[in-house]
Coordinates of C-alpha atoms in Angstrom, one line a residue:
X1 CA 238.1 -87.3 -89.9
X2 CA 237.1 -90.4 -91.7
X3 CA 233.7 -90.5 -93.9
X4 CA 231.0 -92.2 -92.2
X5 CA 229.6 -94.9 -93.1
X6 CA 225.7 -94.9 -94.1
X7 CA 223.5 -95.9 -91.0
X8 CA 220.2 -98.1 -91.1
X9 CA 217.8 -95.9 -88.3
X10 CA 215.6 -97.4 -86.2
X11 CA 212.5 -95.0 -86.9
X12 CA 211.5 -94.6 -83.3
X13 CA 215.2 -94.4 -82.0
X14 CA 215.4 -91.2 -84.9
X15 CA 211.6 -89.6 -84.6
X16 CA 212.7 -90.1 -80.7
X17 CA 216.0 -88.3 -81.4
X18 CA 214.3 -85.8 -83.4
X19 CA 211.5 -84.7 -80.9
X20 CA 214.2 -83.9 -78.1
X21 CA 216.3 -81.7 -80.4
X22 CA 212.9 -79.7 -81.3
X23 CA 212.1 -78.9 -77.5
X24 CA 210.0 -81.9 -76.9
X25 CA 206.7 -79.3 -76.8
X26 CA 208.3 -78.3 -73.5
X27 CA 207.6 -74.8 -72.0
X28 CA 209.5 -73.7 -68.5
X29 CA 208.1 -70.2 -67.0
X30 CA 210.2 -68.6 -65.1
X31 CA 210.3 -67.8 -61.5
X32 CA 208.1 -70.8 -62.1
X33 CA 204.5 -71.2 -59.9
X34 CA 205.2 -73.6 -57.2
X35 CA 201.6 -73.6 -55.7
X36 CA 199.6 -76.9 -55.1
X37 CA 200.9 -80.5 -54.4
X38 CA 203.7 -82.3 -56.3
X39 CA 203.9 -86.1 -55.7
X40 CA 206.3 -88.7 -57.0
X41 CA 205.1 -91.0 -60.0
X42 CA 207.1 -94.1 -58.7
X43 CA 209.1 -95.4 -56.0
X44 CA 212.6 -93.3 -56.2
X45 CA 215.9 -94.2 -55.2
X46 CA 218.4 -92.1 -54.0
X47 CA 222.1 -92.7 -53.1
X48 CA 223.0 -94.9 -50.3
X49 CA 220.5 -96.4 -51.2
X50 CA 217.2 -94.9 -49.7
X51 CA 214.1 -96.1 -51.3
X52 CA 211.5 -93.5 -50.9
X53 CA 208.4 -91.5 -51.9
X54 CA 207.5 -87.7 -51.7
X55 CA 204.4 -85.6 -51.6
X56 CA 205.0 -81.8 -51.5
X57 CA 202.7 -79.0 -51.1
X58 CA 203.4 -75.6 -51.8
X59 CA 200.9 -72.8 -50.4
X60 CA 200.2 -69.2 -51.5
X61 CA 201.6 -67.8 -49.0
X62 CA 205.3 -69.2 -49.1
X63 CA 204.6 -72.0 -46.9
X64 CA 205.2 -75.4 -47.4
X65 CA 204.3 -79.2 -46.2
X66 CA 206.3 -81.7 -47.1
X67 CA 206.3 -85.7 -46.5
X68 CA 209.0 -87.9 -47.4
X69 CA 208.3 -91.4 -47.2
X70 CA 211.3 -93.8 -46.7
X71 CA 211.2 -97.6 -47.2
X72 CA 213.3 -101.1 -46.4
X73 CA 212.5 -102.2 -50.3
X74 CA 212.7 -101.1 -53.8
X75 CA 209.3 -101.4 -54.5
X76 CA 208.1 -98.8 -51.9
X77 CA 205.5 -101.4 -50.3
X78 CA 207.3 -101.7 -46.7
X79 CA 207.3 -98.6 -45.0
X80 CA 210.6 -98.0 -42.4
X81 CA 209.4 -94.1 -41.3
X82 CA 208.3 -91.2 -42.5
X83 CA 208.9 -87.6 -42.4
X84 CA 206.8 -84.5 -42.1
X85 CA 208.3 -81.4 -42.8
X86 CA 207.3 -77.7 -42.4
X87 CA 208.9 -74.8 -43.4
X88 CA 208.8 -71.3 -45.7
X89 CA 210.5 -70.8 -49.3
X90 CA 211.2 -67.8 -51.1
X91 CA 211.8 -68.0 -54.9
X92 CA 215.0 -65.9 -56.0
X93 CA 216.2 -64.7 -58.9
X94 CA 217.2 -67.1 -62.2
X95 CA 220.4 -69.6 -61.5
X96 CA 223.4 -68.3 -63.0
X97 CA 224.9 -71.8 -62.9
X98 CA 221.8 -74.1 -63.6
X99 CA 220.1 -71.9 -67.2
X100 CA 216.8 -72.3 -66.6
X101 CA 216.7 -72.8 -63.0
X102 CA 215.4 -71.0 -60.0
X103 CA 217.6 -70.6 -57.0
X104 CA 215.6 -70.0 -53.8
X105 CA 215.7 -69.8 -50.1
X106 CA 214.0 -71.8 -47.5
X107 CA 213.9 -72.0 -43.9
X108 CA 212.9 -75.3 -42.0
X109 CA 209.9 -74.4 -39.0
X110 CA 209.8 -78.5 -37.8
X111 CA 210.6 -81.7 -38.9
X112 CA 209.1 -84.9 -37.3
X113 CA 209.4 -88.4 -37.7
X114 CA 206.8 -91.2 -37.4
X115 CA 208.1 -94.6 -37.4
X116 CA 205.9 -97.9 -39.0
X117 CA 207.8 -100.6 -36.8
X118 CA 210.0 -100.5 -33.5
X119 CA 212.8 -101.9 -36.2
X120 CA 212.7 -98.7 -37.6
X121 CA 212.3 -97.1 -34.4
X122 CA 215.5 -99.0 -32.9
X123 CA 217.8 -98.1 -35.9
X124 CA 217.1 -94.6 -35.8
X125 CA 217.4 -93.6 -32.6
X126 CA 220.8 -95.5 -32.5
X127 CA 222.3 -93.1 -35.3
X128 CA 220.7 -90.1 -33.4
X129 CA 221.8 -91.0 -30.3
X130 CA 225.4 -92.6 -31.6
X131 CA 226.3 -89.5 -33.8
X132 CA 224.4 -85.8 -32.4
X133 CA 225.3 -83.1 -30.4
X134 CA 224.4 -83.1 -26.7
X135 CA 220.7 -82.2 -27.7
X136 CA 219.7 -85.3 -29.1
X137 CA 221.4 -87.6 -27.4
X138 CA 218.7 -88.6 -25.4
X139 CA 216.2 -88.4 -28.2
X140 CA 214.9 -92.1 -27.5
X141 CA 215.6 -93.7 -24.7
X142 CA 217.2 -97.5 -24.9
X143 CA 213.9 -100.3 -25.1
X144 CA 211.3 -97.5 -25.5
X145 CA 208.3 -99.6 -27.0
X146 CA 207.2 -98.8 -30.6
X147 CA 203.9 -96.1 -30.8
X148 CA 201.9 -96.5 -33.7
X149 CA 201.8 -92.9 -34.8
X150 CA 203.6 -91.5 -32.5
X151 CA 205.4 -88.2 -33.8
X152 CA 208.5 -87.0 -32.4
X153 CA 210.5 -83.8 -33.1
X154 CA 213.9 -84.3 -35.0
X155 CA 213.8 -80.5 -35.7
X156 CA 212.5 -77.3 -34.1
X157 CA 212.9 -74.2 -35.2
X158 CA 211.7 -72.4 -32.1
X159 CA 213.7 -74.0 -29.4
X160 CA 216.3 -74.4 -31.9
X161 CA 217.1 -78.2 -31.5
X162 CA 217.8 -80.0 -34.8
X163 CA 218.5 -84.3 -34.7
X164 CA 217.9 -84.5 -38.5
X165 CA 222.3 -84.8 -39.4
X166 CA 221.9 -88.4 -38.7
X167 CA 219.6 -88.9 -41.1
X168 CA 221.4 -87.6 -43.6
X169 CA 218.5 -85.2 -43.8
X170 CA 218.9 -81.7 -45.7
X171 CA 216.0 -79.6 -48.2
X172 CA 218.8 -78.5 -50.3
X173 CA 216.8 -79.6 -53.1
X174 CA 214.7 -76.6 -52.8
X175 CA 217.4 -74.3 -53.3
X176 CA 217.5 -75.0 -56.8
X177 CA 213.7 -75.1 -58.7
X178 CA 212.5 -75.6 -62.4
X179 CA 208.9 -76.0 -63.6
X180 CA 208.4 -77.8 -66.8
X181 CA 205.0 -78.4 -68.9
X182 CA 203.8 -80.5 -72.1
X183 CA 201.1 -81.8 -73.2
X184 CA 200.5 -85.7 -73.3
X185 CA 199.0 -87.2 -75.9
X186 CA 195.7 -88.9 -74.4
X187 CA 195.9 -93.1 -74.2
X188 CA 192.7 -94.2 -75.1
X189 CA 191.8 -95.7 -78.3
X190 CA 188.6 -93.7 -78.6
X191 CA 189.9 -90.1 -77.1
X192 CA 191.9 -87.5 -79.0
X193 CA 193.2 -84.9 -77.7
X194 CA 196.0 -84.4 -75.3
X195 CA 196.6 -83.5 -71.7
X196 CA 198.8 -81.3 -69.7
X197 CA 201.5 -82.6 -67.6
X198 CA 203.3 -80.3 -65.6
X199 CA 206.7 -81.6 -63.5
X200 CA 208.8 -80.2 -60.9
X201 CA 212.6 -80.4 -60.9
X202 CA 214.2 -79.8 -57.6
X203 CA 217.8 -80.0 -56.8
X204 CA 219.9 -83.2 -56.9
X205 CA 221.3 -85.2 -54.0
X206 CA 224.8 -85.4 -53.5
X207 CA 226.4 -89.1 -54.0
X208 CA 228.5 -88.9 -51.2
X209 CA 226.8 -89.3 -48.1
X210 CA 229.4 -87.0 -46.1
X211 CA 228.9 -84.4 -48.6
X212 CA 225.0 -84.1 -48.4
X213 CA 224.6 -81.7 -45.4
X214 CA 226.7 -78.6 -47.5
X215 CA 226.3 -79.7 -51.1
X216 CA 223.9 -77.0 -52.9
X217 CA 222.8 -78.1 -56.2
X218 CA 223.4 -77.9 -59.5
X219 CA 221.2 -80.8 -61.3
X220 CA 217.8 -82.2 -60.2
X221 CA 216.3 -85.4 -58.8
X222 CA 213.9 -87.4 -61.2
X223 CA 210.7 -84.7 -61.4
X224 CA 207.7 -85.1 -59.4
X225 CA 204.7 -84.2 -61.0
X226 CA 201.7 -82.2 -60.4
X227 CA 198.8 -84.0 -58.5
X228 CA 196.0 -82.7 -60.6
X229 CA 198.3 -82.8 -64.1
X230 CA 200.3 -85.9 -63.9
X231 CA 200.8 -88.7 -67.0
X232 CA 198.0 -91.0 -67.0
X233 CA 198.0 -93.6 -66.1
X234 CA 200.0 -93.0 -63.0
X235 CA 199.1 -95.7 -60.4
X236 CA 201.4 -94.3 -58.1
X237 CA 200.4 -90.8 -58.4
X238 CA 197.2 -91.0 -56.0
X239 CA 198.0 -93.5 -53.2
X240 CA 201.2 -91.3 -52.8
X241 CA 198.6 -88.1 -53.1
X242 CA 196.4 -89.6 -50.1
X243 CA 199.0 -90.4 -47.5
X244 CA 200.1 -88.9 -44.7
X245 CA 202.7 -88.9 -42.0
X246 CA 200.6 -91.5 -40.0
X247 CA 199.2 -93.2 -43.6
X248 CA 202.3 -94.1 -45.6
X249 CA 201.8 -94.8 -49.2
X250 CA 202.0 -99.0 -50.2
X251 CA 202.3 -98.9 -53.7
X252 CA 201.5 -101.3 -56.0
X253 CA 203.2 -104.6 -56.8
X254 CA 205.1 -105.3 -60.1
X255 CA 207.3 -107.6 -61.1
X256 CA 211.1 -106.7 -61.2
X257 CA 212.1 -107.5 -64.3
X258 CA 215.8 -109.0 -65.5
X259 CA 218.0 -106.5 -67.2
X260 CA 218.0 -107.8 -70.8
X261 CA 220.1 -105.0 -72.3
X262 CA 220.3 -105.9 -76.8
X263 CA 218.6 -103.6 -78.5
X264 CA 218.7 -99.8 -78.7
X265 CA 217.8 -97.1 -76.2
X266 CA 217.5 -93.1 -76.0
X267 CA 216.9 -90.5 -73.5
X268 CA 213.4 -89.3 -72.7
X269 CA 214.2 -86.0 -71.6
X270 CA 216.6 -83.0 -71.8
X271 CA 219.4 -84.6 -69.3
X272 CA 220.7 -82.3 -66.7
X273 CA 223.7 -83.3 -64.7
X274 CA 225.8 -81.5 -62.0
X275 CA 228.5 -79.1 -63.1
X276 CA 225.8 -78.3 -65.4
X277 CA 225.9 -80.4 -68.3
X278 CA 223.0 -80.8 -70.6
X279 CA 222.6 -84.0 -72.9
X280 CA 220.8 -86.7 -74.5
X281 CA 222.0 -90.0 -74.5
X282 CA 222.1 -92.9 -76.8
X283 CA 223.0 -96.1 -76.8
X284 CA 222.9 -99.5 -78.7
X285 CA 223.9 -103.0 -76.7
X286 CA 224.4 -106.0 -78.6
X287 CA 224.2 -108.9 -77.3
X288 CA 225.2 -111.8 -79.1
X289 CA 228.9 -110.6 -78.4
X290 CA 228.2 -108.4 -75.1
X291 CA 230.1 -105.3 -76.8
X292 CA 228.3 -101.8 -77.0
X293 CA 228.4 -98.7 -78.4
X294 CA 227.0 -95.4 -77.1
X295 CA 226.7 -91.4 -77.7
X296 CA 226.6 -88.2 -75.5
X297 CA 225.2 -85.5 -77.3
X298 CA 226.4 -82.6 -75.4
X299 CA 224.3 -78.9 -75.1
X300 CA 224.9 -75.4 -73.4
X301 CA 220.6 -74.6 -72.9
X302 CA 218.3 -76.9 -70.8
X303 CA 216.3 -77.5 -73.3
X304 CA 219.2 -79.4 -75.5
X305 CA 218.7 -76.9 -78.5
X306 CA 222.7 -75.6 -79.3
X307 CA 224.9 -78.1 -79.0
X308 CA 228.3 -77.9 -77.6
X309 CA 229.7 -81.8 -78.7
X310 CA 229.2 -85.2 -79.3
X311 CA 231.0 -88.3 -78.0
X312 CA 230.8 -91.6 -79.4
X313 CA 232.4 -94.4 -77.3
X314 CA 232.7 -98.0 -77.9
X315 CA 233.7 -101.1 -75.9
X316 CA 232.2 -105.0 -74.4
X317 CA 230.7 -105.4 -70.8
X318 CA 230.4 -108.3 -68.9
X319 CA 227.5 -110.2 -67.9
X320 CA 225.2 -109.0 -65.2
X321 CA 225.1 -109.9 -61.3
X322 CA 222.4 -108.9 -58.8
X323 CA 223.8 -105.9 -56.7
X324 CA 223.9 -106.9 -52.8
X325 CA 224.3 -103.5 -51.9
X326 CA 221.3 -101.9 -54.1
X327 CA 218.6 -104.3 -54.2
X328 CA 216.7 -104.9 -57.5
X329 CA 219.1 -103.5 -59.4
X330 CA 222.1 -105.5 -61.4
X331 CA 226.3 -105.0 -61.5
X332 CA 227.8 -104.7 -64.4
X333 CA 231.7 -103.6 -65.8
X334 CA 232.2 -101.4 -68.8
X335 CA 235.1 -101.7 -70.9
X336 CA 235.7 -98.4 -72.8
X337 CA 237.9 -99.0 -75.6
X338 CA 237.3 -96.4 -78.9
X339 CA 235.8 -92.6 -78.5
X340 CA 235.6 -90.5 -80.8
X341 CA 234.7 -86.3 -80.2
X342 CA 233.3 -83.7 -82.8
X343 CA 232.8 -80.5 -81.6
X344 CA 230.0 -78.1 -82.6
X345 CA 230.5 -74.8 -81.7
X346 CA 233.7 -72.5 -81.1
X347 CA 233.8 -72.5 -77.8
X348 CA 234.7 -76.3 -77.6
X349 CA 236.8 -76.0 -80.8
X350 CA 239.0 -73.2 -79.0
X351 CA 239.2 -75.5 -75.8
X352 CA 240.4 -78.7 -77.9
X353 CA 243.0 -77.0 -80.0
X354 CA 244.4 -75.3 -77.1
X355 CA 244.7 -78.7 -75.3
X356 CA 248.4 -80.0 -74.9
X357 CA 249.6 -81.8 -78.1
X358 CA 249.4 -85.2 -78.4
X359 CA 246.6 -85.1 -75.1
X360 CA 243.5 -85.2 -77.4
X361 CA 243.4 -86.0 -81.0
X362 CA 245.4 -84.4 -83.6
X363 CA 247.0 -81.1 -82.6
X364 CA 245.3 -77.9 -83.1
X365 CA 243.6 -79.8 -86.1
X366 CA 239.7 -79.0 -84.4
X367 CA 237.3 -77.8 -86.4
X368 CA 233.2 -77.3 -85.5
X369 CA 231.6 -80.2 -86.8
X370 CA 234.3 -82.6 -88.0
X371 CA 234.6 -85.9 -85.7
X372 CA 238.1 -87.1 -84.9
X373 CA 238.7 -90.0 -83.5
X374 CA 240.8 -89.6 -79.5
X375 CA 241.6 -93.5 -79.3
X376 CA 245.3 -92.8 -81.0
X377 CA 246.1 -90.4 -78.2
X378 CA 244.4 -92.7 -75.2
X379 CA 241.6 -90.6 -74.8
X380 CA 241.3 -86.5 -74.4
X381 CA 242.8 -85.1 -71.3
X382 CA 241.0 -81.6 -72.0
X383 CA 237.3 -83.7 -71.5
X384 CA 238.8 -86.0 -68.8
X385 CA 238.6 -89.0 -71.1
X386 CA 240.9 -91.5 -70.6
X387 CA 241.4 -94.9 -72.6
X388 CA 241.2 -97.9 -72.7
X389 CA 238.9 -97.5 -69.3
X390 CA 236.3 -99.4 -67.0
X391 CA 233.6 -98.3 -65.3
X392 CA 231.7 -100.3 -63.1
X393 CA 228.0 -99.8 -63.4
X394 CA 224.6 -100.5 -61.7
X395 CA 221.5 -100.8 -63.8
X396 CA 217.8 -101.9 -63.7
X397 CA 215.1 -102.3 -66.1
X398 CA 211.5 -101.5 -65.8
X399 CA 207.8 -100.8 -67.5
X400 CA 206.3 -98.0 -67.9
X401 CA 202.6 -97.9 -68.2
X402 CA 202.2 -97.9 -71.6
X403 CA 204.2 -100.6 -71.3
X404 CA 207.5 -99.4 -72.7
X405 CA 211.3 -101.0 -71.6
X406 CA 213.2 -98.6 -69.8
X407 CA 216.6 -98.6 -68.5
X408 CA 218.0 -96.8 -65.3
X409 CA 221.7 -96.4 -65.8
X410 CA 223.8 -95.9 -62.4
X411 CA 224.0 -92.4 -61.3
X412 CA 227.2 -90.2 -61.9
X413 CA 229.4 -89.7 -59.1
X414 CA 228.5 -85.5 -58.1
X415 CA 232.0 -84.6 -57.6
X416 CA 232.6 -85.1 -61.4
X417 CA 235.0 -88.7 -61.1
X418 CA 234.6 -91.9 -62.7
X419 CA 233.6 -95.0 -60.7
X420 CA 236.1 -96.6 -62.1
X421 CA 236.8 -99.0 -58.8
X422 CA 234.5 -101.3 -57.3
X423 CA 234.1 -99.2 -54.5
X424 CA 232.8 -95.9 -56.9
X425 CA 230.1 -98.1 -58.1
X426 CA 226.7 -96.2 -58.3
X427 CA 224.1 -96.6 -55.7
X428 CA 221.1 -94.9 -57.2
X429 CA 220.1 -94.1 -60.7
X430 CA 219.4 -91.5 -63.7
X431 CA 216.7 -90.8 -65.5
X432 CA 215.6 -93.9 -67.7
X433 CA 216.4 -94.4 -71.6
X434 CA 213.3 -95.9 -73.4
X435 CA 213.5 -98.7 -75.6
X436 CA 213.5 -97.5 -79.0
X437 CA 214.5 -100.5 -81.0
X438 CA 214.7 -104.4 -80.5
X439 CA 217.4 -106.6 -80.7
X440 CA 216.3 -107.8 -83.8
X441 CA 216.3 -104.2 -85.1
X442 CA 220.3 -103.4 -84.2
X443 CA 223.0 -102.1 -86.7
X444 CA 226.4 -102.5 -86.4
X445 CA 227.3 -99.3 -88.1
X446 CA 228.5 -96.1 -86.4
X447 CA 227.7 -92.5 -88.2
X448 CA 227.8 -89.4 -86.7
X449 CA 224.4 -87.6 -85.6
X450 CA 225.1 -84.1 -87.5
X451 CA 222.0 -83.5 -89.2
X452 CA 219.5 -85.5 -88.3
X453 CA 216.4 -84.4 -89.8
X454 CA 217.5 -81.8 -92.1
X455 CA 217.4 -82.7 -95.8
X456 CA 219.7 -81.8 -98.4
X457 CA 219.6 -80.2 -101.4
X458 CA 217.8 -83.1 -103.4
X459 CA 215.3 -83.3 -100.8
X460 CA 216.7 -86.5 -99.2
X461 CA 216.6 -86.7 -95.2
X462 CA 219.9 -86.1 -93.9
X463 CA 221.5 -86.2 -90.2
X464 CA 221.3 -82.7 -88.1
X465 CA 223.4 -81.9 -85.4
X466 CA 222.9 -83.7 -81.7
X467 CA 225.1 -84.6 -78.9
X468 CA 225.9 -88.6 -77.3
X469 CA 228.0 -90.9 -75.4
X470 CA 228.2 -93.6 -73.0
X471 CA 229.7 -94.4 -69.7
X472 CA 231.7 -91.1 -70.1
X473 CA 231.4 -88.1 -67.6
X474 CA 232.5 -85.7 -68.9
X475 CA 233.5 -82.7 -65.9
X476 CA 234.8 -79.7 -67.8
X477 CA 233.8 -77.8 -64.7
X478 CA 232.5 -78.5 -61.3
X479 CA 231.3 -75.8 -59.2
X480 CA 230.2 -76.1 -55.4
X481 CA 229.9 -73.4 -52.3
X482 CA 229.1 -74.0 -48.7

């Protein structure tokens, strides 16, 4: 492997870096207590795209209420119809797929569905009526006049009728549970202290809207948090907390913001993605010549701790369009030209020197720790990486509310492939990179992130080992059962 040029940090991209790799203060109980309401901090999108809000409350006694409120915009301040659900869950045992995770059960007692115009009202009752089973084919008759309020059964439990398929509707995303906490640092100038924050993971929603109805999880959605210990500020959090079915939440407006990618972003979290992949992400846009460069740090726990390996991938983009399929957010391709791998424990050494020669890197010439760079062999068949490559990419930018950039990069296709045709192009998003250094602030130098933090002998600050990459997924395995 070639020696590695020195690298200028950033110090919030690095002390940013550094705080995921030591747990982030993060503590996950497991089975975890569900108990209480858990409300979205935002409006969410998921694919398709649905723009939509969720409030959920878990009781002592198994039972649960849940709304889901769907929208026509991004913004989540024009409400199409909601949904209330009712059912009963029972927590299992610990995931053997997901680490950390909770696998449960639940059973659905009634769904119903209020709508907030007689568009709404129109549109659904076509796909209900175009696309059920003889039960629901009548479920609203042709011209029947809007009722504010109104609530019809989609599902029923006792009578056993269920319309909600045409809706794309399914709770898998409560077979699959995870409770983290940390504390929050308080905002205010005067106050020290922190505050707990306490956020619910629940499975992920399939890409593919054919495969939603029999897809069981193994990711999560972006969390929802606690209503009582939730990030503050969090405008969001309480108008979403006081609606109901009949009450949909308006949030409130902000300005949609151009994506102005130069600069430097990292994850916020522990990434977790299906096929059960942990990682942190890193990448660094410049854009005085539209090329950039970007790292996967890869990891076998959930709370990115041992790492597995690192990819480091380079390439240009072009400029930005609005999407007209995914409103608010912008299109962009992704050239991927250079990657380079270094593996950090044996497992992933083993794999790579077992890997047909000439299909990734040197042969059998993989050892933990040492970077070797795949772009000579077009790529590394053993990590699905192929080179040169494009992927074509949805993004949006936001601000938090402390007033931070962050960056929603398009969601990964569930079944493990590359959208690597205009047609695979993500319509919903992952969780957000922060902003951790300007565009005045970039470097053009690459090194690899092996010891980061650690200092060496002369009690100088070296690199310590994390995982990257960009516009890669990686699918080493992807498991599913109906």
């Amino acid at each position: 492997a070639a020696a590695q040029p020195a690298l200028r940090w950033e110090p919030r991209c690095r002390q940013q870096l550094r705080h995921l790799q030591d747990g982030a203060g993060i503590a996950a109980r497991l089975p975890p207590r569900l108990e209480g309401r858990w409300v979205s901090t935002g409006c969410e999108v998921r694919p398709g795209p649905e723009f939509l809000t969720r409030s959920y409350l878990f009781y002592s006694n198994r039972l649960f209420k849940a709304y889901q409120f769907y929208y026509w915009d991004p913004l989540c301040r024009d409400p199409s119809y909601s949904l209330v659900i009712k059912g009963k869950l029972r927590l299992r045992q610990a995931s053997w797929i997901t680490r950390g995770a909770t696998e449960a059960d639940y059973h659905l007692h009634k769904v119903g569905i209020v709508f907030h115009s007689q568009k709404a009202m129109r549109e659904v009752a076509a796909w209900i009526n175009q696309t059920s089973g003889e039960g629901c084919r009548g479920f609203l008759p042709p011209g029947r006049t809007w009722a504010p309020g109104a609530l019809y059964e989609l599902l029923s439990a006792k009578t056993e009728r269920d319309c909600t398929a045409a809706l794309g509707f399914a709770m898998h995303e409560l077979s699959l549970v995870r409770v983290e906490k940390h504390y929050q640092p308080l905002q205010q100038a005067q106050q020290s202290g922190s505050q707990l924050v306490e956020e619910l993971y629940l499975g992920d929603i399939h890409t593919e809207w054919g495969e939603r109805l029999h897809y069981r999880p193994t990711g999560y959605q972006q969390p929802m948090q606690s209503a009582v210990h939730h990030v503050h500020p969090c405008p969001a959090c309480g108008v979403i907390y006081r609606a109901d079915e009949h009450h949909p939440p308006v949030l409130p407006g902000r300005a949609q913001l151009p994506v102005q990618l130069s600069g430097s972003w990292v994850s916020t979290h522990c990434e977790v993605r299906p096929a059960v992949l942990f990682l942190t992400r890193y990448f660094i846009f410049h854009g005085n010549n539209h090329t950039w460069e970007g790292y996967y740090y890869h990891y076998s726990d959930p709370l990115c701790k041992q790492p597995t390996f690192t990819i480091y991938a380079s390439g240009h983009y072009t400029p930005g369009i609005p999407s007209s399929k995914v409103r608010g957010g912008t299109e962009l391709a992704f050239k991927v030209t250079q990657a380079r791998v270094t593996p950090m424990d044996q497992v992933t050494v083993m794999m790579l020197n077992s890997s047909e020669p000439g299909s990734c890197g040197l042969t059998s010439s993989w050892s933990a720790g040492v970077e070797q760079d795949i772009t000579p062999t077009n790529g590394c068949l053993a990590l699905g990486i192929k080179l040169p490559h494009t992927e074509y990419e949805l993004f949006k930018m936001e601000q938090d509310t402390r007033d931070r950039s962050l960056l929603y990069v398009g969601e990964r296709p569930t079944d493990g492939s590359s959208p690597d045709s205009p047609d695979k192009r993500p319509t919903s998003y992952q969780a957000p990179l922060v902003q951790c250094a300007g565009a005045s602030e970039e470097f053009s130098n690459y090194v690899s992130l092996k010891y980061l933090g650690k200092k060496d002998v002369s009690g100088n600050a070296t690199l310590k080992p994390l995982p990257v990459a960009f516009l890669l997924f990686i699918a080493l395995v992807f498991l599913r059962w109906d």
